[in-house]
Amino acid sequence: MPGSRRSQRQRAVSELRAQGRYGPELRDVLPGFLGLVLAVLAPTLLLAWLYRTLGVSGLVLGAVLLAAAATMGFRLREPIARRRGGHYTAAELARLDTPGLAVATERMLRRDGWQVVDLSAREGRPRLYARDRRGRELDVAFRLVTTADEDEVTSGPAPLRETARPGVDRLIRVVVHLGTFSHADVLWASRQGGVKLLDGHQLQRWAGGATLDHLGLPS
């Protein structure tokens, strides 16, 4: 029956989508397709208009303008592409707030081959879970101190609370901080076992291309 075949097809499509094996729909590819058309059509129309208006000199002018626009666009996009690839400068790191630091950390983990799950929505604060090909698991928390009052609130074990997931005892807990951890923080972490502190200096090295293994994390 047609209705039955339609239902079977819908179920098959739903299963393929759940497995990530079903291709994108029109609404998924349409914006990119329209952008590609405009990227080709707009320069062509511009060159045609300049040629009709100014002749050969218009074509030369148009080519120079397009080359300048392409160069500027590349220079503007290069930092964005670099950050998406998990590479940040020290100045870029210094401008991050806590959610931004979590995004940067997620990108750096993925850059190094870790599979990352963002637990921030469930935890109510920035938190990441990561696993690598060797089966190592990370529970990543964040500490971003901006004021003396905040330093008092976030000092000690607050950023290191357990996530209450099964198998949490196997996790290597990492706390990422843009600044410097206090001596009390270092002592507290050393007594916990499986807790690693990643300070601003190490973070800059990691953002510059070093891996966590190069930094001695995790072990």
mmCIF file of C-alpha atoms in Angstrom:
data_model
loop_
_atom_site.group_PDB
_atom_site.id
_atom_site.type_symbol
_atom_site.label_atom_id
_atom_site.label_comp_id
_atom_site.label_asym_id
_atom_site.label_seq_id
_atom_site.Cartn_x
_atom_site.Cartn_y
_atom_site.Cartn_z
ATOM 1 C CA MET A 1 0.000 0.000 0.000
ATOM 2 C CA PRO A 2 1.272 3.544 -0.758
ATOM 3 C CA GLY A 3 0.735 4.656 2.819
ATOM 4 C CA SER A 4 2.621 1.680 4.109
ATOM 5 C CA ARG A 5 5.532 2.266 1.709
ATOM 6 C CA ARG A 6 5.634 5.918 2.722
ATOM 7 C CA SER A 7 5.761 4.979 6.388
ATOM 8 C CA GLN A 8 8.508 2.463 5.745
ATOM 9 C CA ARG A 9 10.537 5.045 3.839
ATOM 10 C CA GLN A 10 10.109 7.602 6.623
ATOM 11 C CA ARG A 11 11.271 5.067 9.202
ATOM 12 C CA ALA A 12 14.263 4.138 7.030
ATOM 13 C CA VAL A 13 15.207 7.805 6.593
ATOM 14 C CA SER A 14 14.880 8.395 10.339
ATOM 15 C CA GLU A 15 17.168 5.449 11.075
ATOM 16 C CA LEU A 16 19.762 6.640 8.558
ATOM 17 C CA ARG A 17 19.700 10.137 10.028
ATOM 18 C CA ALA A 18 20.152 8.747 13.519
ATOM 19 C CA GLN A 19 23.205 6.838 12.274
ATOM 20 C CA GLY A 20 24.573 9.880 10.460
ATOM 21 C CA ARG A 21 24.347 8.128 7.086
ATOM 22 C CA TYR A 22 21.590 10.168 5.484
ATOM 23 C CA GLY A 23 22.665 13.017 3.250
ATOM 24 C CA PRO A 24 21.817 16.674 3.876
ATOM 25 C CA GLU A 25 18.448 18.052 2.866
ATOM 26 C CA LEU A 26 17.839 20.985 0.524
ATOM 27 C CA ARG A 27 17.508 23.453 3.392
ATOM 28 C CA ASP A 28 20.937 22.369 4.620
ATOM 29 C CA VAL A 29 22.764 22.949 1.328
ATOM 30 C CA LEU A 30 20.708 25.836 -0.079
ATOM 31 C CA PRO A 31 22.457 28.664 1.846
ATOM 32 C CA GLY A 32 25.881 27.426 0.795
ATOM 33 C CA PHE A 33 24.736 26.970 -2.813
ATOM 34 C CA LEU A 34 23.277 30.480 -2.954
ATOM 35 C CA GLY A 35 26.473 31.880 -1.457
ATOM 36 C CA LEU A 36 28.529 30.121 -4.127
ATOM 37 C CA VAL A 37 26.280 31.460 -6.886
ATOM 38 C CA LEU A 38 26.571 35.002 -5.539
ATOM 39 C CA ALA A 39 30.335 34.679 -5.151
ATOM 40 C CA VAL A 40 30.593 33.826 -8.867
ATOM 41 C CA LEU A 41 27.787 35.996 -10.219
ATOM 42 C CA ALA A 42 28.568 39.258 -8.407
ATOM 43 C CA PRO A 43 32.158 39.632 -9.726
ATOM 44 C CA THR A 44 31.012 38.691 -13.222
ATOM 45 C CA LEU A 45 28.274 41.332 -13.207
ATOM 46 C CA LEU A 46 30.691 43.901 -11.791
ATOM 47 C CA LEU A 47 33.259 43.245 -14.527
ATOM 48 C CA ALA A 48 30.571 43.356 -17.206
ATOM 49 C CA TRP A 49 29.271 46.688 -15.915
ATOM 50 C CA LEU A 50 32.755 48.195 -15.718
ATOM 51 C CA TYR A 51 33.546 46.987 -19.242
ATOM 52 C CA ARG A 52 30.381 48.559 -20.653
ATOM 53 C CA THR A 53 31.059 51.780 -18.756
ATOM 54 C CA LEU A 54 34.838 52.196 -19.083
ATOM 55 C CA GLY A 55 35.901 49.655 -21.656
ATOM 56 C CA VAL A 56 39.172 47.731 -21.245
ATOM 57 C CA SER A 57 40.344 50.068 -18.491
ATOM 58 C CA GLY A 58 37.201 49.113 -16.567
ATOM 59 C CA LEU A 59 38.189 45.458 -16.766
ATOM 60 C CA VAL A 60 41.634 46.289 -15.387
ATOM 61 C CA LEU A 61 40.122 48.369 -12.610
ATOM 62 C CA GLY A 62 37.662 45.611 -11.780
ATOM 63 C CA ALA A 63 40.423 42.996 -11.637
ATOM 64 C CA VAL A 64 42.435 45.175 -9.257
ATOM 65 C CA LEU A 65 39.415 45.756 -7.020
ATOM 66 C CA LEU A 66 38.534 42.064 -6.919
ATOM 67 C CA ALA A 67 42.132 41.125 -6.116
ATOM 68 C CA ALA A 68 42.229 43.664 -3.291
ATOM 69 C CA ALA A 69 38.886 42.438 -1.935
ATOM 70 C CA ALA A 70 40.051 38.812 -2.074
ATOM 71 C CA THR A 71 43.269 39.674 -0.231
ATOM 72 C CA MET A 72 41.405 41.584 2.460
ATOM 73 C CA GLY A 73 38.860 38.793 2.846
ATOM 74 C CA PHE A 74 41.622 36.225 3.247
ATOM 75 C CA ARG A 75 43.374 38.343 5.891
ATOM 76 C CA LEU A 76 40.120 38.770 7.797
ATOM 77 C CA ARG A 77 39.232 35.083 7.641
ATOM 78 C CA GLU A 78 42.685 33.730 8.464
ATOM 79 C CA PRO A 79 42.505 34.455 12.226
ATOM 80 C CA ILE A 80 38.999 32.974 12.351
ATOM 81 C CA ALA A 81 40.123 29.801 10.571
ATOM 82 C CA ARG A 82 43.193 29.583 12.814
ATOM 83 C CA ARG A 83 41.105 29.819 15.988
ATOM 84 C CA ARG A 84 38.598 27.276 14.697
ATOM 85 C CA GLY A 85 41.558 24.984 14.131
ATOM 86 C CA GLY A 86 42.539 25.308 17.782
ATOM 87 C CA HIS A 87 45.367 27.845 17.607
ATOM 88 C CA TYR A 88 45.244 31.079 19.620
ATOM 89 C CA THR A 89 47.661 33.891 20.292
ATOM 90 C CA ALA A 90 48.376 35.069 23.831
ATOM 91 C CA ALA A 91 46.435 38.280 23.170
ATOM 92 C CA GLU A 92 43.412 36.301 21.921
ATOM 93 C CA LEU A 93 43.475 34.106 25.018
ATOM 94 C CA ALA A 94 43.635 37.132 27.305
ATOM 95 C CA ARG A 95 40.372 38.479 25.836
ATOM 96 C CA LEU A 96 38.386 35.294 26.522
ATOM 97 C CA ASP A 97 35.718 35.007 29.178
ATOM 98 C CA THR A 98 34.965 31.648 30.795
ATOM 99 C CA PRO A 99 32.552 30.375 28.069
ATOM 100 C CA GLY A 100 35.015 31.537 25.408
ATOM 101 C CA LEU A 101 37.833 29.724 27.187
ATOM 102 C CA ALA A 102 35.719 26.560 27.165
ATOM 103 C CA VAL A 103 35.188 26.901 23.403
ATOM 104 C CA ALA A 104 38.910 27.431 22.841
ATOM 105 C CA THR A 105 39.756 24.414 24.998
ATOM 106 C CA GLU A 106 37.286 22.251 23.100
ATOM 107 C CA ARG A 107 38.854 23.293 19.792
ATOM 108 C CA MET A 108 42.368 22.568 21.053
ATOM 109 C CA LEU A 109 41.323 19.143 22.307
ATOM 110 C CA ARG A 110 39.727 18.299 18.956
ATOM 111 C CA ARG A 111 42.850 19.587 17.206
ATOM 112 C CA ASP A 112 44.884 17.055 19.181
ATOM 113 C CA GLY A 113 42.551 14.172 18.320
ATOM 114 C CA TRP A 114 40.327 14.076 21.409
ATOM 115 C CA GLN A 115 36.615 13.392 21.169
ATOM 116 C CA VAL A 116 34.862 16.084 23.192
ATOM 117 C CA VAL A 117 31.406 16.358 24.734
ATOM 118 C CA ASP A 118 30.276 19.741 26.044
ATOM 119 C CA LEU A 119 28.580 19.228 29.419
ATOM 120 C CA SER A 120 28.093 22.924 30.124
ATOM 121 C CA ALA A 121 24.303 22.917 29.717
ATOM 122 C CA ARG A 122 23.891 19.977 32.085
ATOM 123 C CA GLU A 123 26.400 21.236 34.639
ATOM 124 C CA GLY A 124 25.209 24.835 34.624
ATOM 125 C CA ARG A 125 28.784 26.039 34.108
ATOM 126 C CA PRO A 126 31.490 25.453 31.474
ATOM 127 C CA ARG A 127 32.533 21.800 31.626
ATOM 128 C CA LEU A 128 33.957 19.376 29.057
ATOM 129 C CA TYR A 129 34.411 15.625 28.867
ATOM 130 C CA ALA A 130 37.053 14.302 26.474
ATOM 131 C CA ARG A 131 38.351 10.883 25.441
ATOM 132 C CA ASP A 132 41.279 9.990 23.194
ATOM 133 C CA ARG A 133 42.176 6.924 21.103
ATOM 134 C CA ARG A 134 44.120 5.464 24.020
ATOM 135 C CA GLY A 135 41.012 5.445 26.182
ATOM 136 C CA ARG A 136 42.127 8.276 28.457
ATOM 137 C CA GLU A 137 39.290 10.399 29.841
ATOM 138 C CA LEU A 138 39.377 14.020 30.892
ATOM 139 C CA ASP A 139 36.970 16.009 33.016
ATOM 140 C CA VAL A 140 37.801 19.632 32.196
ATOM 141 C CA ALA A 141 36.702 22.484 34.469
ATOM 142 C CA PHE A 142 37.558 26.163 34.179
ATOM 143 C CA ARG A 143 38.653 28.904 36.501
ATOM 144 C CA LEU A 144 38.805 32.441 35.204
ATOM 145 C CA VAL A 145 39.548 34.951 37.955
ATOM 146 C CA THR A 146 38.975 38.611 37.119
ATOM 147 C CA THR A 147 38.575 40.267 40.526
ATOM 148 C CA ALA A 148 39.743 39.772 44.084
ATOM 149 C CA ASP A 149 36.184 38.954 45.181
ATOM 150 C CA GLU A 150 35.883 36.299 42.511
ATOM 151 C CA ASP A 151 39.232 34.892 43.583
ATOM 152 C CA GLU A 152 37.826 34.288 47.058
ATOM 153 C CA VAL A 153 34.695 32.627 45.670
ATOM 154 C CA THR A 154 36.453 30.319 43.217
ATOM 155 C CA SER A 155 39.532 29.397 45.225
ATOM 156 C CA GLY A 156 40.053 25.874 46.484
ATOM 157 C CA PRO A 157 38.124 22.824 45.289
ATOM 158 C CA ALA A 158 35.037 24.547 43.845
ATOM 159 C CA PRO A 159 36.033 24.094 40.172
ATOM 160 C CA LEU A 160 37.005 20.466 40.825
ATOM 161 C CA ARG A 161 33.701 19.036 42.030
ATOM 162 C CA GLU A 162 32.874 15.555 40.816
ATOM 163 C CA THR A 163 30.551 15.263 37.830
ATOM 164 C CA ALA A 164 28.758 12.203 39.239
ATOM 165 C CA ARG A 165 29.074 10.246 35.997
ATOM 166 C CA PRO A 166 29.630 6.478 36.077
ATOM 167 C CA GLY A 167 33.327 5.689 36.055
ATOM 168 C CA VAL A 168 34.267 9.128 37.336
ATOM 169 C CA ASP A 169 37.095 7.536 39.335
ATOM 170 C CA ARG A 170 38.913 6.835 36.060
ATOM 171 C CA LEU A 171 38.769 10.439 34.937
ATOM 172 C CA ILE A 172 41.761 12.739 34.902
ATOM 173 C CA ARG A 173 40.416 16.034 36.194
ATOM 174 C CA VAL A 174 41.915 19.146 34.621
ATOM 175 C CA VAL A 175 41.301 22.731 35.710
ATOM 176 C CA VAL A 176 42.137 25.349 33.089
ATOM 177 C CA HIS A 177 43.014 28.861 34.226
ATOM 178 C CA LEU A 178 44.182 31.911 32.290
ATOM 179 C CA GLY A 179 46.186 33.130 35.259
ATOM 180 C CA THR A 180 48.402 31.550 37.890
ATOM 181 C CA PHE A 181 47.202 29.084 40.490
ATOM 182 C CA SER A 182 47.927 29.903 44.104
ATOM 183 C CA HIS A 183 50.197 27.765 46.265
ATOM 184 C CA ALA A 184 47.112 26.601 48.175
ATOM 185 C CA ASP A 185 45.492 25.482 44.920
ATOM 186 C CA VAL A 186 48.571 23.485 43.957
ATOM 187 C CA LEU A 187 48.720 21.797 47.359
ATOM 188 C CA TRP A 188 45.017 20.992 47.294
ATOM 189 C CA ALA A 189 45.230 19.457 43.800
ATOM 190 C CA SER A 190 48.295 17.392 44.720
ATOM 191 C CA ARG A 191 46.388 15.779 47.585
ATOM 192 C CA GLN A 192 43.410 14.777 45.448
ATOM 193 C CA GLY A 193 45.034 12.405 42.986
ATOM 194 C CA GLY A 194 44.187 12.590 39.304
ATOM 195 C CA VAL A 195 43.855 16.383 39.353
ATOM 196 C CA LYS A 196 45.939 18.454 36.941
ATOM 197 C CA LEU A 197 46.186 22.237 36.889
ATOM 198 C CA LEU A 198 46.720 23.984 33.565
ATOM 199 C CA ASP A 199 47.775 27.594 34.143
ATOM 200 C CA GLY A 200 48.070 30.532 31.771
ATOM 201 C CA HIS A 201 51.662 29.811 30.744
ATOM 202 C CA GLN A 202 50.887 26.204 29.838
ATOM 203 C CA LEU A 203 47.680 27.315 28.145
ATOM 204 C CA GLN A 204 49.618 29.655 25.863
ATOM 205 C CA ARG A 205 51.980 26.819 24.874
ATOM 206 C CA TRP A 206 49.012 24.544 24.211
ATOM 207 C CA ALA A 207 47.252 27.210 22.147
ATOM 208 C CA GLY A 208 50.479 27.699 20.184
ATOM 209 C CA GLY A 209 50.520 24.085 19.008
ATOM 210 C CA ALA A 210 51.952 21.982 21.847
ATOM 211 C CA THR A 211 49.898 18.956 22.899
ATOM 212 C CA LEU A 212 48.802 18.053 26.389
ATOM 213 C CA ASP A 213 51.321 15.215 26.316
ATOM 214 C CA HIS A 214 54.079 17.721 25.602
ATOM 215 C CA LEU A 215 52.909 19.654 28.657
ATOM 216 C CA GLY A 216 52.933 16.545 30.834
ATOM 217 C CA LEU A 217 49.133 16.282 30.825
ATOM 218 C CA PRO A 218 47.503 13.901 31.174
ATOM 219 C CA SER A 219 49.673 11.203 32.740
#
